[in-house]
């Protein structure tokens, strides 16, 4: 059983964790959400600086909370791709330095492989093959998980990620950042059938539509046009064009319903066609109550198992990175200390990170 100290700084969470195989010994996350909220989204330069300020204390706290000593750690890991390069470099450099000083093997981890491994933390008996529906602020993918390091991305968004769509719609409704949680809350009291919104579909050259790929930018534009029309209708003589709360709730509910149905339809079709029995959901949008309801109901109809890990493992964290690294380390996969940070990297190239 490998015990790994892992660091994650790919976006706006400064995180460290110690994981013994699939068991979490400690998990510390310092979120930057409040810092970025004032700008309405993540500012890369601010994220890097904040990682630098927070990382030492996060690393120290992680070791203390685990009740372990460095001598009990078998390897040091960090997310190296994809993500904001300046942010990635902070965690990557710290992990390499720790590996040199403590004389441990070093492992770079692909962030999306980490999201896949989040499902193992709450379901340690889970075994590939299974389908991972990864829905976050940066990604919307359907991944066929075949083995450790062997992934096939069978579906993805062609434009905005699902979480990004929630954030953009929340911004145009002036609901603040991040948008997903507040849209979810308002949707609970709105009517999902109030407005008919278009589900983004990807046409195929030979006719018909791509069964697994999605698109959310058209939906966002449709909400924008609908909001402009509704504002005109509700505008009064003093020039106030703000929308009544009930209309905003209905907009949130209709938008959420469209996204949840679109993701559910693709995930179920994909699992059924590939003959996979389990769908493991990950990423911040896994918290969405509309998605949970639709996916669970559809999966039950098709006799499929759906796993929603606890939210602390769905949103960015280092425990999922440590879990992936522990399995690679057990298989003898180690990264060279010359490994760099990479803002874009395909999940199918994961094994390029290791000397095997
Ligand atoms: O996985 P995550 O923490 O960070 C990324 O790697 O992107 O996901 C953050 C995203 C944000 O876009 C946020 O609006 C969305 O997840 N999110 C939600 C909910 N909670 C967070 N979206 C819909 N419903 C929610 N309840
Ligand atoms: Zn992520």
CSV table of C-alpha atoms and ligand atoms in Angstrom, one decimal:
chain,number,residue,atom,x,y,z
A,1,UNK,CA,0.0,0.0,0.0
A,2,UNK,CA,1.5,3.3,-1.1
A,3,UNK,CA,1.2,6.4,1.0
A,4,UNK,CA,1.4,9.6,-1.0
A,5,UNK,CA,1.6,13.3,-0.1
A,6,UNK,CA,-0.2,15.2,-2.8
A,7,UNK,CA,-0.5,18.9,-3.7
A,8,UNK,CA,-3.1,20.5,-6.0
A,9,UNK,CA,-2.9,24.1,-7.2
A,10,UNK,CA,-4.2,23.9,-10.8
A,11,UNK,CA,-6.9,26.6,-10.4
A,12,UNK,CA,-8.3,28.4,-7.3
A,13,UNK,CA,-8.0,25.9,-4.5
A,14,UNK,CA,-4.6,25.5,-2.6
A,15,UNK,CA,-4.8,21.9,-1.5
A,16,UNK,CA,-2.7,19.2,0.1
A,17,UNK,CA,-3.6,15.7,1.2
A,18,UNK,CA,-2.1,12.4,2.4
A,19,UNK,CA,-3.6,9.3,0.9
A,20,UNK,CA,-2.9,5.7,1.8
A,21,UNK,CA,-4.0,3.9,-1.3
A,22,UNK,CA,-7.7,4.8,-1.4
A,23,UNK,CA,-8.0,6.0,2.2
A,24,UNK,CA,-7.6,9.7,3.1
A,25,UNK,CA,-5.4,10.4,6.1
A,26,UNK,CA,-5.7,14.1,5.8
A,27,UNK,CA,-7.2,16.6,3.4
A,28,UNK,CA,-6.7,20.3,3.6
A,29,UNK,CA,-8.2,22.8,1.1
A,30,UNK,CA,-7.8,26.6,1.2
A,31,UNK,CA,-10.3,28.0,-1.2
A,32,UNK,CA,-9.7,31.3,-3.0
A,33,UNK,CA,-13.4,31.7,-4.1
A,34,UNK,CA,-13.9,34.8,-1.9
A,35,UNK,CA,-10.8,36.5,-3.4
A,36,UNK,CA,-11.9,35.9,-7.0
A,37,UNK,CA,-15.7,36.6,-6.4
A,38,UNK,CA,-15.0,40.3,-6.4
A,39,UNK,CA,-13.7,40.0,-10.0
A,40,UNK,CA,-16.6,37.7,-11.1
A,41,UNK,CA,-14.3,34.8,-12.0
A,42,UNK,CA,-10.8,33.4,-11.5
A,43,UNK,CA,-7.9,35.8,-12.2
A,44,UNK,CA,-4.8,33.7,-13.0
A,45,UNK,CA,-2.2,36.1,-11.6
A,46,UNK,CA,-4.1,36.5,-8.4
A,47,UNK,CA,-4.5,32.7,-8.1
A,48,UNK,CA,-0.7,32.1,-8.4
A,49,UNK,CA,0.1,34.7,-5.8
A,50,UNK,CA,-2.5,33.3,-3.4
A,51,UNK,CA,-1.2,29.7,-3.9
A,52,UNK,CA,2.3,31.0,-3.0
A,53,UNK,CA,1.0,32.7,0.2
A,54,UNK,CA,-1.1,29.7,1.3
A,55,UNK,CA,0.9,26.6,0.3
A,56,UNK,CA,3.4,26.4,3.2
A,57,UNK,CA,0.7,26.5,5.8
A,58,UNK,CA,-1.6,24.1,3.9
A,59,UNK,CA,1.3,21.6,3.6
A,60,UNK,CA,2.2,21.9,7.3
A,61,UNK,CA,-1.4,21.5,8.4
A,62,UNK,CA,-1.9,18.5,6.2
A,63,UNK,CA,1.1,16.6,7.8
A,64,UNK,CA,0.0,17.5,11.4
A,65,UNK,CA,-3.6,16.4,10.8
A,66,UNK,CA,-2.5,13.0,9.4
A,67,UNK,CA,-0.5,12.1,12.5
A,68,UNK,CA,2.2,10.7,10.1
A,69,UNK,CA,5.8,11.6,9.7
A,70,UNK,CA,7.8,12.1,6.5
A,71,UNK,CA,9.4,8.7,7.0
A,72,UNK,CA,6.0,7.1,6.5
A,73,UNK,CA,5.4,8.8,3.1
A,74,UNK,CA,6.4,6.8,0.1
A,75,UNK,CA,6.0,9.4,-2.6
A,76,UNK,CA,5.3,13.1,-3.3
A,77,UNK,CA,2.8,14.1,-6.0
A,78,UNK,CA,1.4,17.3,-7.6
A,79,UNK,CA,-1.0,18.2,-10.4
A,80,UNK,CA,1.1,19.1,-13.4
A,81,UNK,CA,-1.6,19.5,-16.1
A,82,UNK,CA,-4.0,20.8,-17.3
A,83,UNK,CA,-4.7,24.1,-15.6
A,84,UNK,CA,-3.4,27.6,-15.2
A,85,UNK,CA,0.4,27.4,-15.8
A,86,UNK,CA,1.4,29.9,-13.1
A,87,UNK,CA,-0.9,28.2,-10.6
A,88,UNK,CA,0.3,24.7,-11.5
A,89,UNK,CA,4.0,25.7,-11.2
A,90,UNK,CA,3.6,26.7,-7.5
A,91,UNK,CA,2.4,23.2,-6.4
A,92,UNK,CA,4.6,21.4,-8.9
A,93,UNK,CA,7.8,23.2,-7.7
A,94,UNK,CA,6.9,22.6,-4.1
A,95,UNK,CA,6.3,18.9,-4.6
A,96,UNK,CA,9.6,18.5,-6.5
A,97,UNK,CA,11.5,20.4,-3.7
A,98,UNK,CA,9.9,18.1,-1.0
A,99,UNK,CA,10.8,15.0,-3.1
A,100,UNK,CA,14.4,16.1,-3.3
A,101,UNK,CA,14.8,17.1,0.3
A,102,UNK,CA,12.9,14.1,1.7
A,103,UNK,CA,14.5,11.8,-0.9
A,104,UNK,CA,11.2,10.4,-2.2
A,105,UNK,CA,9.9,9.5,-5.6
A,106,UNK,CA,8.1,12.3,-7.4
A,107,UNK,CA,4.9,11.9,-9.5
A,108,UNK,CA,3.1,14.4,-11.7
A,109,UNK,CA,-0.6,13.8,-12.0
A,110,UNK,CA,-3.1,14.8,-14.7
A,111,UNK,CA,-5.9,16.8,-13.0
A,112,UNK,CA,-8.7,14.9,-14.8
A,113,UNK,CA,-7.3,11.6,-13.8
A,114,UNK,CA,-7.5,13.0,-10.2
A,115,UNK,CA,-11.2,13.7,-10.8
A,116,UNK,CA,-11.7,10.1,-11.9
A,117,UNK,CA,-9.9,8.8,-8.8
A,118,UNK,CA,-12.2,10.9,-6.6
A,119,UNK,CA,-14.8,8.1,-7.0
A,120,UNK,CA,-12.4,5.5,-5.5
A,121,UNK,CA,-12.2,7.5,-2.3
A,122,UNK,CA,-15.8,7.0,-1.4
A,123,UNK,CA,-16.1,3.6,-3.2
A,124,UNK,CA,-12.8,1.8,-2.5
A,125,UNK,CA,-14.1,-1.4,-4.1
A,126,UNK,CA,-14.9,0.3,-7.4
A,127,UNK,CA,-13.0,-1.3,-10.3
A,128,UNK,CA,-12.7,-0.3,-14.0
A,129,UNK,CA,-14.3,-0.4,-16.5
A,130,UNK,CA,-16.8,2.3,-15.7
A,131,UNK,CA,-17.9,5.6,-17.2
A,132,UNK,CA,-16.9,8.9,-15.6
A,133,UNK,CA,-19.1,12.0,-16.2
A,134,UNK,CA,-16.8,14.9,-15.3
A,135,UNK,CA,-18.7,18.2,-15.0
A,136,UNK,CA,-16.8,21.1,-13.6
A,137,UNK,CA,-16.1,24.8,-14.3
A,138,UNK,CA,-13.5,23.9,-16.8
A,139,UNK,CA,-14.5,20.5,-18.2
A,140,UNK,CA,-17.5,18.5,-19.4
A,141,UNK,CA,-16.4,15.0,-20.4
A,142,UNK,CA,-17.6,11.5,-20.7
A,143,UNK,CA,-14.6,9.3,-20.0
A,144,UNK,CA,-14.4,5.5,-20.5
A,145,UNK,CA,-12.2,4.4,-17.7
A,146,UNK,CA,-10.5,1.2,-18.8
A,147,UNK,CA,-7.6,0.8,-16.3
A,148,UNK,CA,-5.1,3.0,-14.3
A,149,UNK,CA,-3.7,5.4,-17.0
A,150,UNK,CA,-5.9,4.1,-19.8
A,151,UNK,CA,-8.7,6.5,-20.6
A,152,UNK,CA,-10.8,7.2,-23.6
A,153,UNK,CA,-12.7,10.5,-23.8
A,154,UNK,CA,-15.8,9.5,-25.7
A,155,UNK,CA,-17.8,12.7,-25.3
A,156,UNK,CA,-17.1,16.4,-24.4
A,157,UNK,CA,-18.4,19.9,-24.7
A,158,UNK,CA,-17.5,21.7,-27.9
A,159,UNK,CA,-17.6,25.1,-26.2
A,160,UNK,CA,-18.5,26.1,-22.6
A,161,UNK,CA,-18.2,23.6,-19.8
A,162,UNK,CA,-21.4,22.9,-17.8
A,163,UNK,CA,-20.2,24.8,-14.7
A,164,UNK,CA,-19.0,27.7,-16.9
A,165,UNK,CA,-22.6,27.9,-18.3
A,166,UNK,CA,-24.0,28.0,-14.8
A,167,UNK,CA,-21.5,30.8,-13.9
A,168,UNK,CA,-22.3,32.8,-17.1
A,169,UNK,CA,-26.1,32.5,-16.7
A,170,UNK,CA,-25.8,33.5,-13.0
A,171,UNK,CA,-23.7,36.5,-14.1
A,172,UNK,CA,-26.3,37.7,-16.5
A,173,UNK,CA,-29.0,37.3,-13.9
A,174,UNK,CA,-26.7,39.2,-11.5
A,175,UNK,CA,-26.5,36.4,-9.0
A,176,UNK,CA,-22.8,36.6,-8.2
A,177,UNK,CA,-19.9,34.0,-8.6
A,178,UNK,CA,-19.7,31.0,-8.5
A,179,UNK,CA,-23.1,30.7,-10.1
A,180,UNK,CA,-23.9,27.0,-9.8
A,181,UNK,CA,-24.9,26.9,-6.1
A,182,UNK,CA,-27.2,30.0,-6.3
A,183,UNK,CA,-28.9,28.9,-9.6
A,184,UNK,CA,-29.5,25.5,-8.0
A,185,UNK,CA,-31.1,27.1,-4.9
A,186,UNK,CA,-33.4,29.4,-6.9
A,187,UNK,CA,-34.3,26.6,-9.4
A,188,UNK,CA,-35.7,24.6,-6.4
A,189,UNK,CA,-38.5,27.2,-6.1
A,190,UNK,CA,-39.0,27.9,-9.9
A,191,UNK,CA,-40.9,26.1,-12.6
A,192,UNK,CA,-38.6,24.1,-14.9
A,193,UNK,CA,-41.3,24.1,-17.6
A,194,UNK,CA,-41.8,27.9,-17.6
A,195,UNK,CA,-39.5,28.6,-20.5
A,196,UNK,CA,-38.6,26.3,-23.4
A,197,UNK,CA,-34.8,26.5,-23.9
A,198,UNK,CA,-32.7,24.8,-26.7
A,199,UNK,CA,-30.5,21.8,-25.9
A,200,UNK,CA,-27.2,22.4,-27.7
A,201,UNK,CA,-26.6,19.6,-30.2
A,202,UNK,CA,-23.6,18.8,-32.4
A,203,UNK,CA,-24.6,18.0,-36.0
A,204,UNK,CA,-22.6,15.3,-37.8
A,205,UNK,CA,-21.5,15.7,-41.4
A,206,UNK,CA,-23.3,12.4,-42.3
A,207,UNK,CA,-26.5,13.7,-40.8
A,208,UNK,CA,-28.0,13.3,-37.3
A,209,UNK,CA,-26.3,14.4,-34.1
A,210,UNK,CA,-23.3,13.4,-32.0
A,211,UNK,CA,-24.7,11.1,-29.3
A,212,UNK,CA,-22.2,12.2,-26.5
A,213,UNK,CA,-20.8,15.6,-27.3
A,214,UNK,CA,-22.6,18.7,-25.9
A,215,UNK,CA,-22.7,22.4,-26.4
A,216,UNK,CA,-23.8,25.0,-23.9
A,217,UNK,CA,-22.9,28.3,-25.6
A,218,UNK,CA,-26.2,28.4,-27.6
A,219,UNK,CA,-28.2,27.8,-24.4
A,220,UNK,CA,-26.4,30.7,-22.7
A,221,UNK,CA,-27.2,33.0,-25.6
A,222,UNK,CA,-30.9,31.8,-25.6
A,223,UNK,CA,-31.1,32.7,-21.9
A,224,UNK,CA,-29.5,36.1,-22.6
A,225,UNK,CA,-32.0,36.9,-25.4
A,226,UNK,CA,-34.9,35.7,-23.2
A,227,UNK,CA,-33.7,37.9,-20.3
A,228,UNK,CA,-33.5,40.9,-22.6
A,229,UNK,CA,-37.0,40.3,-23.9
A,230,UNK,CA,-38.4,39.7,-20.4
A,231,UNK,CA,-36.7,42.9,-19.1
A,232,UNK,CA,-38.5,44.9,-21.8
A,233,UNK,CA,-41.8,43.3,-20.9
A,234,UNK,CA,-41.3,44.0,-17.2
A,235,UNK,CA,-39.7,47.4,-17.5
A,236,UNK,CA,-41.8,50.2,-15.8
A,237,UNK,CA,-42.1,53.9,-16.6
A,238,UNK,CA,-39.2,54.8,-14.2
A,239,UNK,CA,-36.8,52.8,-16.4
A,240,UNK,CA,-36.5,50.0,-13.9
A,241,UNK,CA,-36.1,46.8,-15.9
A,242,UNK,CA,-35.2,44.4,-13.1
A,243,UNK,CA,-37.0,41.1,-13.2
A,244,UNK,CA,-39.4,39.9,-10.5
A,245,UNK,CA,-37.9,37.2,-8.3
A,246,UNK,CA,-40.5,34.6,-9.5
A,247,UNK,CA,-39.3,35.1,-13.1
A,248,UNK,CA,-35.6,34.7,-12.1
A,249,UNK,CA,-36.5,31.5,-10.3
A,250,UNK,CA,-38.3,30.2,-13.3
A,251,UNK,CA,-35.4,31.1,-15.6
A,252,UNK,CA,-33.0,29.3,-13.2
A,253,UNK,CA,-35.2,26.2,-13.1
A,254,UNK,CA,-35.7,26.1,-16.9
A,255,UNK,CA,-32.0,26.5,-17.5
A,256,UNK,CA,-31.0,23.9,-14.9
A,257,UNK,CA,-33.5,21.4,-16.3
A,258,UNK,CA,-32.1,21.8,-19.8
A,259,UNK,CA,-28.5,21.2,-18.7
A,260,UNK,CA,-29.5,18.3,-16.4
A,261,UNK,CA,-31.5,16.6,-19.2
A,262,UNK,CA,-28.7,17.1,-21.8
A,263,UNK,CA,-26.0,15.6,-19.5
A,264,UNK,CA,-28.3,12.8,-18.4
A,265,UNK,CA,-29.3,11.8,-21.9
A,266,UNK,CA,-25.6,11.6,-23.1
A,267,UNK,CA,-24.3,9.8,-20.0
A,268,UNK,CA,-27.0,7.1,-20.2
A,269,UNK,CA,-26.6,6.6,-23.9
A,270,UNK,CA,-22.9,6.3,-23.5
A,271,UNK,CA,-23.0,3.8,-20.7
A,272,UNK,CA,-25.6,1.7,-22.4
A,273,UNK,CA,-23.8,1.7,-25.8
A,274,UNK,CA,-20.4,0.9,-24.2
A,275,UNK,CA,-21.9,-1.8,-22.0
A,276,UNK,CA,-20.8,-0.1,-18.8
A,277,UNK,CA,-22.8,-0.7,-15.6
A,278,UNK,CA,-21.5,2.2,-13.5
A,279,UNK,CA,-21.5,6.0,-14.0
A,280,UNK,CA,-19.2,7.9,-11.6
A,281,UNK,CA,-19.9,11.6,-11.5
A,282,UNK,CA,-17.3,14.2,-10.6
A,283,UNK,CA,-16.6,17.9,-10.6
A,284,UNK,CA,-18.4,20.8,-9.0
A,285,UNK,CA,-21.6,20.4,-11.0
A,286,UNK,CA,-22.0,16.9,-9.5
A,287,UNK,CA,-23.5,18.9,-6.6
A,288,UNK,CA,-26.4,20.0,-8.8
A,289,UNK,CA,-29.8,18.7,-7.5
A,290,UNK,CA,-31.4,18.8,-11.0
A,291,UNK,CA,-28.6,16.6,-12.4
A,292,UNK,CA,-28.7,14.3,-9.4
A,293,UNK,CA,-32.5,13.8,-9.8
A,294,UNK,CA,-32.5,13.3,-13.5
A,295,UNK,CA,-29.5,11.0,-13.7
A,296,UNK,CA,-30.5,8.8,-10.8
A,297,UNK,CA,-34.0,8.4,-12.2
A,298,UNK,CA,-32.8,7.6,-15.7
A,299,UNK,CA,-30.1,5.2,-14.4
A,300,UNK,CA,-32.7,3.3,-12.3
A,301,UNK,CA,-34.7,2.8,-15.5
A,302,UNK,CA,-31.7,1.3,-17.3
A,303,UNK,CA,-30.5,-0.7,-14.3
A,304,UNK,CA,-27.3,1.3,-14.0
A,305,UNK,CA,-25.4,2.3,-10.9
A,306,UNK,CA,-24.6,6.0,-10.4
A,307,UNK,CA,-22.0,7.2,-7.9
A,308,UNK,CA,-21.9,10.8,-6.6
A,309,UNK,CA,-18.9,11.1,-4.3
A,310,UNK,CA,-19.2,13.6,-1.4
A,311,UNK,CA,-18.8,17.2,-2.7
A,312,UNK,CA,-15.5,17.6,-0.9
A,313,UNK,CA,-14.0,15.1,-3.4
A,314,UNK,CA,-16.0,16.3,-6.4
A,315,UNK,CA,-14.6,19.9,-6.3
A,316,UNK,CA,-10.9,20.4,-6.6
A,317,UNK,CA,-8.9,18.7,-3.8
A,318,UNK,CA,-5.5,17.0,-3.4
A,319,UNK,CA,-6.9,13.7,-2.0
A,320,UNK,CA,-8.1,12.7,-5.5
A,321,UNK,CA,-4.6,13.6,-6.8
A,322,UNK,CA,-3.0,11.5,-4.1
A,323,UNK,CA,-5.3,8.5,-4.8
A,324,UNK,CA,-4.3,8.5,-8.5
A,325,UNK,CA,-0.6,8.9,-7.6
A,326,UNK,CA,-0.7,6.1,-5.1
A,327,UNK,CA,-1.9,3.6,-7.7
A,328,UNK,CA,0.7,4.8,-10.2
A,329,UNK,CA,3.4,4.5,-7.6
A,330,UNK,CA,2.3,0.9,-6.7
A,331,UNK,CA,2.7,0.1,-10.4
A,332,UNK,CA,6.3,1.6,-10.4
A,333,UNK,CA,5.3,4.7,-12.4
A,334,UNK,CA,7.6,7.7,-11.3
A,335,UNK,CA,8.0,11.1,-13.0
A,336,UNK,CA,11.3,12.7,-13.9
A,337,UNK,CA,12.2,15.8,-11.9
A,338,UNK,CA,12.4,17.7,-15.2
A,339,UNK,CA,8.6,17.3,-15.7
A,340,UNK,CA,7.1,20.7,-16.5
A,341,UNK,CA,3.6,22.2,-16.0
A,342,UNK,CA,1.3,22.0,-19.0
A,343,UNK,CA,-1.8,24.1,-19.4
A,344,UNK,CA,-3.4,21.6,-21.9
A,345,UNK,CA,-2.8,17.9,-22.0
A,346,UNK,CA,-5.0,15.2,-23.3
A,347,UNK,CA,-6.1,12.5,-20.8
A,348,UNK,CA,-5.0,9.9,-23.3
A,349,UNK,CA,-1.4,11.0,-22.9
A,350,UNK,CA,-1.3,10.4,-19.1
A,351,UNK,CA,1.4,7.7,-19.3
A,352,UNK,CA,3.8,10.2,-20.9
A,353,UNK,CA,4.2,11.7,-17.4
A,354,UNK,CA,6.0,8.6,-16.1
A,355,UNK,CA,9.2,6.7,-16.7
A,356,UNK,CA,7.8,3.2,-17.0
B,1,LIG,O1,-14.8,21.2,-9.9
B,1,LIG,P1,-14.9,22.6,-9.5
B,1,LIG,O2,-14.9,23.0,-8.1
B,1,LIG,O3,-13.8,23.5,-10.2
B,1,LIG,C1,-13.3,23.2,-11.4
B,1,LIG,O4,-12.4,22.4,-11.6
B,1,LIG,O5,-13.8,23.9,-12.3
B,1,LIG,O6,-16.3,23.2,-10.2
B,1,LIG,C2,-16.7,24.5,-10.1
B,1,LIG,C3,-17.9,24.7,-10.9
B,1,LIG,C4,-18.4,26.1,-10.9
B,1,LIG,O7,-18.6,26.5,-12.3
B,1,LIG,C5,-19.7,26.1,-10.1
B,1,LIG,O8,-20.6,27.1,-10.5
B,1,LIG,C6,-20.2,24.7,-10.3
B,1,LIG,O9,-19.0,23.9,-10.3
B,1,LIG,N1,-21.1,24.3,-9.2
B,1,LIG,C7,-22.4,24.0,-9.5
B,1,LIG,C8,-23.0,23.7,-8.2
B,1,LIG,N2,-22.0,23.8,-7.3
B,1,LIG,C9,-20.8,24.2,-7.9
B,1,LIG,N3,-23.1,23.9,-10.6
B,1,LIG,C10,-24.4,23.6,-10.5
B,1,LIG,N4,-25.0,23.3,-9.4
B,1,LIG,C11,-24.3,23.3,-8.2
B,1,LIG,N5,-25.0,23.0,-7.0
B,2,LIG,ZN1,-11.1,20.3,-11.4
